[in-house]
Amino acid sequence: MADKVLMKGNEAIAEAAILAGCRHYFGYPITPQTEVAAYMAKRMPKIGGTFLQAESEIAAINMVYGVASTGKRVMTSSSSPGISLKGEGLSYLAGADLPALVVNVQRGGPGLGGIQPSQSDYFQATKGGAHGDFHMIVLAPDSVQEMAELTVRGFELADQYRMTAMILADGTMGQMMEPVSLDFKFRDPVEKPWAVTGTGMKREHNIINSLYLKPDLLEKTNFDRFERYKVIEENEVLYEEYKMEDAEICVAAFGIAARVAKNAIDQAREQGVKVGLIRPITLWPFPTKAFAAAAEKVGHFLSVELSMGQMIEDVRLAVNGKAPVSLCNRTGGMIPLPEQVLDAILSIHNGGAK
Amino acid sequence: MVIFDKPHALTDVPLHYCPGCTHGIVHRLVAEVIDELGIEGKTIGIAPVGCSVMAYDYFNFDMIEAAHGRAPAVATGVKRSDPENIVFTYQGDGDLASIGTAETVHSAARNENITVIFINNAIYGMTGGQMAPTSLPGQVTQTSPYGRDVNLCGYPVKVCEMLSQLDGPEYLARVAVNNVKNIKNAKKAIKKAFENQINGKGFSLIEVLSSCPTNWGLTPQKALQWIDEKMIPYYPLGVYKDRSAEKGDE
Ligand SMILES: Cc1ncc(C[n+]2csc(CCOP(=O)(O)OP(=O)(O)O)c2C)c(N)n1
Ligand code: SF4
């Protein structure tokens, strides 16, 4: 196995992107994702790439739209308020079927909110994030290693399905330092005959566009796109199960919340409570089947989130009334302690919390 | 002998513009210049949101349709992706001087090596004739039905004058397309703007005073006169910045 290097999560994203062949980065400063831009600003000029600090997140995402139109790998990163500004661009990327990688290192909201870690952009990320019928592939790392791996995977999925992949991380993931292996297995690159590269007077002109004035045509593009989404839902769901074999209580958590939850689960197990975890790694597509299967044998679900409870809605949909689903949360930049999660597990175990 | 032929850079798709609209003339000038410079195969155009939104169907080269006002940012991405390509935006006044002001100013400040064709028709054409950032003081529009009141909604944005205060841009010129002489000058300026890009000189913007007979409520003929009588006095034609000429390297 290749050597590991000690890196911050945000830096791991940047280096993994470069290794994945991304040579264009556009961004606008915002805490807590600054290290991604700083890393790119240092590295890109040395390897013939482009780092450009845009005048706004709106400009940055549209620069991404430009490079994506030419068929090259391109990314931007930001944090919650900045992602809201990118919403317009995310919708256009979806409408024009362009691949891109967007990183959201979330902070507490709404509004200017705070700069501490949060997961309260779950709705925004998984339910489209802007106007129109569309989805993004949403990847939620829970370690620095996954920050790197999911960045590579994000580029590959984006290319394969011609859509935006979003890394949905949070301030802790971004700042945390862990050893990482950057020894990736890359998929073969995807042909992009649709890209605008200049006709060279050798082919018909290519057009990158999301305007369809005829409603039947626009409807068809949406139907076609959602056919592609079905393939993704079938083939690209990622999740981790932890101590689920004999579990009677199932915790649902992603990212930093999953790490806290594992700690609590270990403590609960020491007390003889049969509890496990399903950790969605793709938030869209959501591991609905895994939760539905768990609902056949588990008596109670507990969604642990750094928000007022957003993923819990998808857990409830998947569980489909077969078992109660409770919430254990902190928000606004606060992180639940393992003790809080343990208490929630124990009170379910003792027939409490609903 | 061929007396009148369609430039190769234009497709056969019939233009959807209203009778007497000068968008069509400007399309043709851009296409002629691209033919003459032999750059069609490596040109990528960015269409705006506005009446020229479907310019992507009219030009024979690769095209991108951008979000409202964002064309200069999209062009920045395209140009940075492959600096060998020739990249231009084609934008109306609402697109370029209102919702996209930041993108315009900053691509100019960066001296992004792109060409911008800016159609100033003093109105929002596509949405049915609302007040534009360039509507004249007193001009009656759907959203300034008593005439543009500068005390209420401020003064028009003079794009060439404003951008000429920046150190960044290479070339800024205002032209008109309301008579043969002006059209000839417009073509010269557009050609220079593309040549600048080919020669790596940077950001060139050509502001074209253009007509919107439909929303001005004028006949095509009267609309051309209105450009002479109302627009040109407020928006004087000429070169507002030419860095190479200033440095004397021409
Ligand atoms: C974000 C957004 N806001 C508003 C619109 C509606 N809209 C379409 S075209 C347009 C104005 C275009 O006017 P202008 O740029 O002057 O071009 P013209 O039509 O006159 O050529 C507006 C406001 C839109 N498409 N997108
Ligand atoms: S509305 Fe005005 S700008 Fe638009 S096509 Fe008609 S005349 Fe031209």
XYZ file of C-alpha atoms and ligand atoms in Angstrom:
638
model
C 0.000 0.000 0.000
C 1.226 3.451 -0.907
C 2.510 5.890 1.682
C 0.053 8.017 3.576
C 0.394 11.753 4.007
C -1.060 13.890 6.770
C -3.489 16.395 5.271
C -6.393 18.668 6.127
C -9.685 17.617 4.584
C -9.888 20.725 2.442
C -6.372 20.164 1.115
C -7.115 16.530 0.412
C -10.009 17.618 -1.800
C -7.766 19.992 -3.714
C -4.937 17.521 -4.226
C -7.325 14.732 -5.212
C -8.938 17.053 -7.762
C -5.559 17.775 -9.306
C -4.750 14.057 -9.409
C -8.111 13.509 -11.106
C -6.980 15.835 -13.886
C -8.822 18.984 -12.838
C -6.811 21.971 -14.083
C -9.377 24.716 -13.591
C -10.548 26.048 -10.261
C -12.710 29.134 -9.676
C -13.824 30.370 -6.284
C -14.631 33.242 -3.988
C -13.282 33.408 -0.414
C -15.496 32.082 2.370
C -14.873 30.297 5.665
C -14.578 27.332 6.290
C -13.411 26.180 2.845
C -10.566 28.662 2.328
C -7.859 25.999 2.289
C -9.200 24.521 -0.948
C -8.684 27.822 -2.774
C -5.363 28.533 -1.058
C -4.056 25.107 -2.074
C -5.220 25.586 -5.658
C -3.710 29.084 -5.804
C -0.340 27.564 -4.920
C -0.468 24.440 -7.050
C -2.314 25.377 -10.247
C 0.264 27.831 -11.642
C 2.990 25.195 -11.155
C 1.200 22.584 -13.232
C -0.113 24.750 -16.055
C -3.583 24.999 -14.544
C -5.883 27.919 -13.818
C -6.697 29.252 -10.388
C -8.902 32.317 -10.576
C -10.471 34.226 -7.713
C -13.777 35.304 -9.199
C -15.669 38.485 -8.356
C -18.471 36.472 -6.752
C -19.763 32.939 -6.376
C -22.119 33.693 -9.261
C -19.203 34.496 -11.528
C -17.247 31.487 -10.250
C -19.983 28.981 -11.064
C -20.427 30.537 -14.500
C -16.702 30.233 -15.162
C -17.169 26.598 -14.203
C -20.038 26.460 -16.718
C -17.661 27.822 -19.379
C -14.897 25.288 -18.773
C -17.404 22.446 -18.391
C -18.803 23.405 -21.804
C -15.375 22.763 -23.298
C -15.355 19.267 -21.832
C -12.582 19.698 -19.280
C -12.743 18.792 -15.613
C -13.454 21.848 -13.511
C -14.481 22.637 -9.970
C -15.455 25.305 -7.500
C -15.757 25.211 -3.734
C -17.640 27.348 -1.271
C -19.640 27.274 1.923
C -23.349 27.612 2.528
C -24.125 31.299 1.708
C -21.882 31.031 -1.338
C -23.627 27.859 -2.502
C -26.928 29.730 -2.423
C -25.448 32.214 -4.893
C -24.262 29.356 -7.061
C -27.806 28.036 -7.226
C -28.545 29.739 -10.525
C -25.464 28.202 -12.093
C -26.237 24.758 -10.666
C -29.615 24.864 -12.370
C -28.060 25.918 -15.687
C -25.411 23.186 -15.427
C -28.225 20.683 -14.937
C -30.280 22.124 -17.790
C -27.333 21.985 -20.166
C -26.230 18.524 -18.925
C -22.741 19.676 -18.025
C -20.403 17.809 -15.675
C -18.786 19.714 -12.812
C -17.642 19.236 -9.242
C -18.907 21.594 -6.561
C -17.751 21.415 -2.958
C -19.887 22.727 -0.097
C -18.052 22.834 3.225
C -21.182 23.671 5.184
C -21.526 26.187 7.984
C -24.531 27.065 10.136
C -27.418 29.034 8.677
C -29.797 30.455 7.618
C -28.630 33.860 6.441
C -25.063 34.747 7.220
C -25.402 32.216 10.043
C -22.057 31.311 11.563
C -18.776 29.721 10.553
C -18.990 26.527 12.614
C -19.806 23.111 11.119
C -23.306 22.279 10.026
C -25.323 19.883 7.890
C -28.223 22.210 7.342
C -27.798 22.429 3.553
C -29.028 18.844 3.174
C -32.357 19.912 1.675
C -30.656 22.370 -0.672
C -28.150 19.775 -1.877
C -30.374 16.731 -2.214
C -33.613 18.253 -3.429
C -32.090 20.144 -6.364
C -30.750 23.333 -4.851
C -32.328 25.754 -7.327
C -35.188 26.140 -9.811
C -36.374 23.366 -12.065
C -36.517 19.569 -12.052
C -33.020 18.351 -11.350
C -30.711 16.522 -9.014
C -27.047 16.574 -8.199
C -25.060 13.556 -7.111
C -24.339 14.385 -3.471
C -21.378 12.752 -1.756
C -20.899 12.982 2.001
C -17.422 12.076 3.281
C -16.788 11.206 6.939
C -12.991 11.231 6.855
C -10.137 12.994 5.154
C -9.543 9.807 3.155
C -13.108 9.962 1.865
C -12.808 13.693 1.132
C -10.083 12.699 -1.318
C -11.685 9.533 -2.690
C -15.113 11.057 -3.178
C -13.559 13.999 -5.006
C -12.139 11.605 -7.585
C -15.383 9.642 -7.676
C -17.322 12.895 -8.006
C -15.439 13.915 -11.151
C -15.920 10.457 -12.628
C -19.647 10.301 -11.892
C -20.140 13.854 -13.144
C -18.503 12.960 -16.463
C -20.310 9.663 -16.795
C -23.783 11.088 -16.160
C -23.207 14.656 -17.436
C -24.261 16.376 -14.237
C -22.962 18.152 -11.171
C -21.509 16.135 -8.358
C -21.429 17.887 -5.014
C -19.181 17.073 -2.079
C -21.288 17.913 0.966
C -18.813 18.257 3.795
C -18.763 20.441 6.866
C -16.313 22.642 8.723
C -14.908 19.784 10.837
C -14.271 17.582 7.808
C -12.533 20.490 6.115
C -10.242 21.357 9.023
C -9.547 17.893 10.414
C -6.074 16.406 9.751
C -5.733 12.695 9.055
C -3.380 10.433 7.147
C -4.501 9.931 3.543
C -3.480 7.614 0.757
C -3.639 9.369 -2.580
C -3.189 6.139 -4.506
C -6.429 6.144 -6.507
C -7.790 3.769 -9.090
C -9.120 5.938 -11.890
C -11.915 4.982 -14.250
C -11.328 5.396 -17.974
C -12.056 8.922 -19.196
C -15.416 9.515 -20.894
C -15.670 10.820 -24.487
C -17.316 14.254 -24.758
C -18.338 14.720 -28.388
C -20.846 17.380 -27.284
C -18.168 19.793 -26.010
C -17.597 23.201 -27.577
C -13.968 23.079 -28.661
C -14.270 24.866 -32.009
C -15.689 23.062 -35.037
C -12.307 23.078 -36.788
C -14.577 23.360 -39.867
C -14.869 19.574 -39.579
C -18.215 19.046 -37.888
C -21.603 20.656 -37.290
C -21.543 23.273 -34.559
C -22.110 22.131 -31.005
C -24.522 24.095 -28.825
C -24.575 24.150 -25.024
C -28.022 25.297 -24.027
C -30.847 24.944 -21.524
C -33.528 26.932 -23.393
C -36.460 25.021 -24.856
C -39.350 27.265 -25.780
C -41.495 24.331 -26.869
C -42.925 22.769 -23.703
C -43.152 19.272 -25.182
C -39.437 19.394 -25.991
C -38.561 20.724 -22.548
C -40.672 17.993 -21.016
C -38.796 15.422 -23.051
C -35.387 16.684 -21.866
C -36.642 16.377 -18.297
C -37.998 12.879 -18.851
C -34.714 11.846 -20.478
C -32.692 13.344 -17.644
C -34.756 11.533 -15.050
C -34.270 8.252 -16.935
C -30.556 8.853 -16.407
C -31.238 9.594 -12.723
C -32.951 6.202 -12.433
C -29.777 4.482 -13.641
C -27.835 6.400 -11.003
C -30.306 5.419 -8.290
C -29.916 1.815 -9.393
C -26.118 1.704 -9.689
C -24.395 4.417 -7.721
C -25.790 4.285 -4.187
C -23.033 4.203 -1.571
C -23.460 3.634 2.141
C -21.750 1.993 5.060
C -23.388 -0.346 7.569
C -21.852 -0.482 11.030
C -22.805 -3.189 13.515
C -26.152 -3.665 11.809
C -26.122 -7.523 11.783
C -28.148 -7.951 14.969
C -29.258 -4.344 15.462
C -32.606 -3.559 17.025
C -32.054 0.187 16.818
C -30.671 1.804 13.660
C -28.922 5.154 13.750
C -28.869 7.176 10.516
C -26.073 9.688 10.213
C -23.616 11.025 7.647
C -20.361 12.959 7.760
C -19.178 14.155 11.150
C -22.468 13.096 12.762
C -21.719 9.490 11.769
C -18.370 9.597 13.552
C -20.020 10.848 16.716
C -22.736 8.217 16.317
C -20.218 5.356 15.978
C -18.641 6.382 19.231
C -22.048 6.412 20.931
C -22.968 3.049 19.355
C -19.783 1.455 20.720
C -20.620 2.725 24.187
C -24.214 1.508 23.921
C -23.021 -1.918 22.771
C -20.832 -2.123 25.895
C -24.057 -1.743 27.837
C -25.627 -4.556 25.827
C -27.810 -2.415 23.570
C -28.067 -3.821 20.046
C -27.644 -0.727 17.961
C -26.067 -0.145 14.552
C -25.598 2.561 11.954
C -26.446 3.126 8.340
C -24.235 5.883 7.028
C -25.329 7.233 3.657
C -22.267 8.168 1.582
C -24.377 9.229 -1.366
C -27.114 11.500 -0.014
C -28.537 11.598 -3.506
C -29.118 8.913 -4.592
C -30.244 8.090 -1.053
C -29.748 4.515 0.205
C -33.494 4.028 0.393
C -33.314 0.250 -0.083
C -30.847 -0.171 2.769
C -33.184 1.655 5.145
C -36.230 -0.178 3.817
C -34.469 -3.507 4.399
C -33.432 -2.438 7.902
C -37.040 -1.457 8.641
C -37.966 -5.143 8.285
C -35.928 -6.065 11.356
C -35.216 -2.929 13.342
C -37.661 -1.545 15.909
C -36.632 2.093 15.933
C -34.582 4.549 13.863
C -32.645 7.534 15.152
C -31.469 10.245 12.771
C -28.447 12.123 14.111
C -27.922 15.426 12.346
C -26.270 18.828 12.616
C -29.493 20.523 11.546
C -33.095 20.813 12.654
C -33.672 17.423 11.040
C -33.501 17.278 7.263
C -32.241 13.828 6.304
C -34.814 12.426 8.727
C -37.455 13.067 6.040
C -35.695 10.708 3.616
C -35.231 8.136 6.369
C -38.959 8.309 7.135
C -39.831 7.919 3.448
C -37.597 4.857 3.216
C -38.847 3.323 6.456
C -42.370 3.984 5.252
C -44.104 3.827 8.614
C -42.694 0.434 9.563
C -40.899 1.830 12.611
C -40.707 5.121 14.486
C -37.942 7.536 13.458
C -36.590 9.914 16.108
C -34.211 12.837 15.845
C -31.080 13.619 17.835
C -29.631 16.908 16.745
C -27.654 20.058 17.375
C -27.613 22.928 14.939
C -26.277 26.418 14.265
C -22.667 25.196 14.360
C -22.980 22.963 17.444
C -21.948 19.313 17.276
C -23.750 16.669 19.341
C -21.514 14.923 21.886
C -21.410 11.109 21.877
C -23.126 11.282 25.301
C -26.133 13.064 23.804
C -26.446 10.400 21.113
C -25.897 7.645 23.695
C -28.674 9.110 25.839
C -30.993 9.148 22.847
C -30.153 5.513 22.044
C -30.640 4.436 25.665
C -33.934 6.196 26.003
C -35.199 4.453 22.839
C -33.885 1.171 24.266
C -35.732 1.813 27.489
C -38.932 2.424 25.576
C -38.759 6.206 25.736
C -38.257 8.756 22.946
C -40.580 8.778 20.015
C -20.791 37.250 -60.205
C -21.963 37.072 -56.622
C -23.174 40.455 -55.450
C -24.657 39.504 -52.101
C -23.899 36.316 -50.263
C -24.521 35.037 -46.781
C -21.372 34.866 -44.637
C -20.304 31.260 -44.022
C -20.319 31.908 -40.277
C -24.118 32.341 -40.392
C -26.409 29.316 -40.608
C -29.477 29.108 -42.868
C -31.860 29.371 -39.907
C -34.197 32.356 -40.490
C -33.685 35.103 -37.882
C -36.636 35.638 -35.539
C -36.019 39.358 -35.015
C -38.785 41.952 -35.638
C -38.797 43.887 -38.930
C -36.369 46.796 -38.678
C -34.493 45.356 -35.699
C -30.764 45.897 -36.048
C -29.766 42.732 -34.132
C -29.678 41.061 -37.570
C -27.240 43.628 -38.960
C -24.879 43.132 -36.040
C -25.055 39.330 -36.416
C -24.065 39.763 -40.027
C -21.156 42.089 -39.209
C -19.813 39.642 -36.650
C -20.134 36.775 -39.135
C -18.415 38.733 -41.915
C -15.515 39.602 -39.625
C -15.166 35.977 -38.548
C -15.155 34.894 -42.207
C -12.594 37.510 -43.144
C -10.288 36.583 -40.274
C -10.686 32.869 -41.084
C -11.418 31.980 -37.462
C -14.802 30.234 -37.690
C -13.358 26.817 -36.831
C -11.933 28.027 -33.548
C -14.556 30.556 -32.530
C -16.901 29.974 -29.592
C -19.730 32.446 -29.093
C -21.703 33.052 -25.917
C -25.340 34.085 -26.335
C -27.080 36.121 -23.619
C -30.588 36.121 -22.216
C -32.450 38.726 -24.223
C -33.775 38.981 -27.756
C -30.551 37.438 -29.069
C -30.876 34.405 -26.800
C -31.200 32.168 -29.853
C -28.060 33.486 -31.522
C -26.734 29.963 -30.959
C -28.912 28.805 -33.841
C -27.761 31.572 -36.181
C -23.994 31.194 -35.991
C -22.241 28.247 -37.613
C -19.529 27.912 -34.973
C -19.753 26.372 -31.495
C -22.101 28.292 -29.206
C -23.069 28.432 -25.541
C -26.232 29.946 -24.093
C -25.394 31.643 -20.772
C -27.532 32.692 -17.812
C -28.772 36.310 -17.799
C -25.757 38.606 -17.447
C -23.206 35.861 -16.926
C -21.773 35.614 -20.426
C -18.445 37.301 -19.564
C -17.882 34.812 -16.717
C -18.748 31.904 -19.015
C -16.427 33.371 -21.665
C -13.684 33.617 -19.041
C -14.012 29.887 -18.390
C -14.038 29.020 -22.091
C -11.040 31.198 -22.867
C -9.050 29.911 -19.880
C -9.844 26.368 -20.947
C -8.177 26.890 -24.331
C -6.596 30.306 -24.941
C -6.120 29.352 -28.619
C -9.854 29.602 -29.205
C -11.525 32.893 -30.108
C -14.260 33.659 -27.599
C -16.866 36.388 -27.757
C -20.048 37.329 -25.950
C -23.062 38.988 -27.526
C -25.172 40.817 -24.924
C -27.999 43.303 -24.568
C -28.022 46.255 -22.192
C -30.131 44.629 -19.487
C -27.870 41.599 -19.647
C -24.555 43.444 -19.676
C -25.212 46.688 -17.792
C -27.776 45.680 -15.175
C -27.870 42.094 -13.969
C -24.380 41.345 -15.325
C -22.608 44.545 -14.321
C -20.202 42.781 -11.986
C -19.254 40.190 -14.601
C -18.738 42.952 -17.187
C -16.630 45.201 -14.970
C -14.449 42.413 -13.633
C -13.787 40.692 -16.946
C -12.733 44.136 -18.225
C -10.619 44.790 -15.123
C -8.888 41.411 -15.606
C -8.315 42.318 -19.236
C -9.738 38.911 -20.083
C -8.654 38.185 -23.661
C -12.195 38.065 -25.039
C -14.399 40.164 -27.307
C -17.705 41.619 -26.138
C -20.404 42.761 -28.560
C -22.759 44.949 -26.548
C -26.136 45.829 -28.046
C -27.399 49.049 -26.472
C -31.012 49.529 -27.559
C -32.021 51.490 -24.449
C -34.719 48.969 -23.573
C -35.475 45.405 -22.466
C -36.569 43.970 -25.788
C -37.358 40.375 -25.015
C -39.537 40.929 -21.967
C -41.656 43.493 -23.773
C -40.122 46.927 -23.374
C -39.223 47.650 -19.768
C -36.793 50.348 -18.658
C -33.168 49.363 -19.211
C -30.074 50.656 -17.387
C -29.422 52.538 -20.621
C -32.932 53.972 -21.142
C -32.639 57.717 -21.681
C -33.842 60.302 -19.130
C -37.504 60.884 -19.881
C -37.808 57.760 -22.046
C -41.242 56.158 -21.853
C -41.163 52.405 -21.314
C -43.539 49.848 -19.834
C -41.987 50.327 -16.382
C -41.396 54.059 -16.746
C -44.797 54.943 -18.203
C -44.394 58.644 -17.313
C -40.891 58.762 -18.703
C -37.660 57.780 -16.921
C -37.549 60.000 -13.854
C -33.895 60.340 -12.924
C -34.812 61.417 -9.385
C -36.622 58.137 -8.898
C -34.533 55.638 -10.839
C -31.265 57.366 -11.498
C -29.286 57.977 -14.627
C -28.370 55.707 -17.523
C -25.171 53.693 -17.325
C -22.625 54.806 -19.897
C -20.724 51.587 -20.289
C -17.797 52.720 -22.460
C -17.174 55.810 -20.325
C -17.388 53.770 -17.124
C -15.077 50.976 -18.273
C -12.580 53.474 -19.707
C -11.722 54.402 -16.100
C -10.264 50.932 -15.597
C -6.637 50.169 -16.351
C -7.578 46.687 -17.556
C -9.387 46.835 -20.876
C -7.570 47.033 -24.208
C -10.194 48.531 -26.458
C -13.558 50.205 -25.909
C -15.541 51.741 -28.737
C -19.097 52.907 -29.307
C -20.600 52.574 -32.764
C -24.074 52.639 -34.310
C -25.778 50.659 -37.054
C -28.410 53.136 -38.213
C -26.907 54.150 -41.570
C -24.392 52.876 -44.105
C -21.535 55.023 -42.866
C -22.068 54.033 -39.245
C -22.402 50.366 -40.216
C -19.031 50.519 -42.005
C -17.415 52.019 -38.911
C -19.126 49.440 -36.720
C -17.634 46.636 -38.778
C -14.159 48.164 -38.530
C -14.455 48.363 -34.754
C -15.767 44.796 -34.481
C -12.913 43.570 -36.646
C -10.374 45.351 -34.487
C -11.942 43.831 -31.395
C -11.428 40.321 -32.795
C -7.936 41.130 -34.083
C -7.005 42.339 -30.617
C -7.983 38.957 -29.242
C -6.071 37.093 -31.948
C -3.021 39.206 -31.077
C -3.422 38.460 -27.377
C -4.075 42.080 -26.446
C -7.031 41.489 -24.154
C -10.515 42.730 -23.438
C -12.285 44.567 -26.240
C -15.870 45.771 -25.994
C -17.858 47.262 -28.850
C -21.007 49.056 -27.763
C -23.447 49.099 -30.667
C -26.302 51.623 -30.567
C -29.092 49.494 -31.925
C -32.801 49.823 -32.653
C -35.878 48.263 -31.099
C -38.723 49.650 -33.227
C -41.200 47.249 -31.613
C -40.742 48.449 -28.054
C -39.882 52.023 -28.909
C -43.254 52.170 -30.668
C -41.673 53.553 -33.849
C -41.540 52.486 -37.478
C -38.198 50.953 -38.514
C -37.330 54.180 -40.353
C -38.220 56.440 -37.405
C -36.294 54.148 -35.082
C -33.103 54.701 -37.079
C -33.708 58.447 -36.829
C -34.271 58.152 -33.069
C -30.759 56.723 -32.759
C -29.389 59.845 -34.484
C -31.549 62.330 -32.655
C -31.754 60.913 -29.125
C -29.219 58.192 -28.538
C -26.047 59.497 -30.166
C -26.198 62.880 -28.376
C -26.400 61.040 -25.031
C -24.041 58.235 -26.052
C -21.412 59.850 -28.311
C -19.787 57.520 -30.824
C -16.059 56.984 -30.791
C -13.133 55.125 -29.281
C -13.054 55.385 -25.492
C -9.936 53.399 -24.887
C -7.272 51.945 -27.136
C -4.326 50.903 -25.045
C -2.124 49.914 -27.961
C -2.660 53.297 -29.610
C -1.922 55.013 -26.268
C 1.319 53.086 -25.986
C 2.014 53.902 -29.620
C 2.687 50.296 -30.680
C 0.645 50.593 -33.845
C -32.392 35.863 -13.834
C -33.332 36.356 -14.855
N -34.028 37.498 -14.635
C -34.897 37.956 -15.568
C -35.075 37.292 -16.758
C -36.081 37.808 -17.770
N -35.444 38.486 -18.922
C -35.310 37.871 -20.086
S -34.645 38.844 -21.258
C -34.547 40.139 -20.193
C -34.069 41.496 -20.621
C -33.242 41.495 -21.823
O -33.003 42.790 -22.203
P -31.650 43.200 -22.889
O -30.504 42.573 -22.191
O -31.619 44.682 -22.950
O -31.696 42.549 -24.358
P -32.703 42.793 -25.558
O -33.829 41.833 -25.352
O -33.133 44.215 -25.519
O -31.925 42.449 -26.776
C -35.036 39.793 -18.949
C -35.109 40.725 -17.811
C -34.332 36.103 -16.943
N -34.441 35.378 -18.059
N -33.465 35.664 -16.007
S -38.225 43.302 -29.461
Fe -36.836 44.898 -30.141
S -34.757 44.089 -29.824
Fe -36.198 42.384 -29.760
S -36.279 41.582 -31.853
Fe -37.955 43.029 -31.665
S -37.104 44.958 -32.330
Fe -35.385 43.605 -31.935
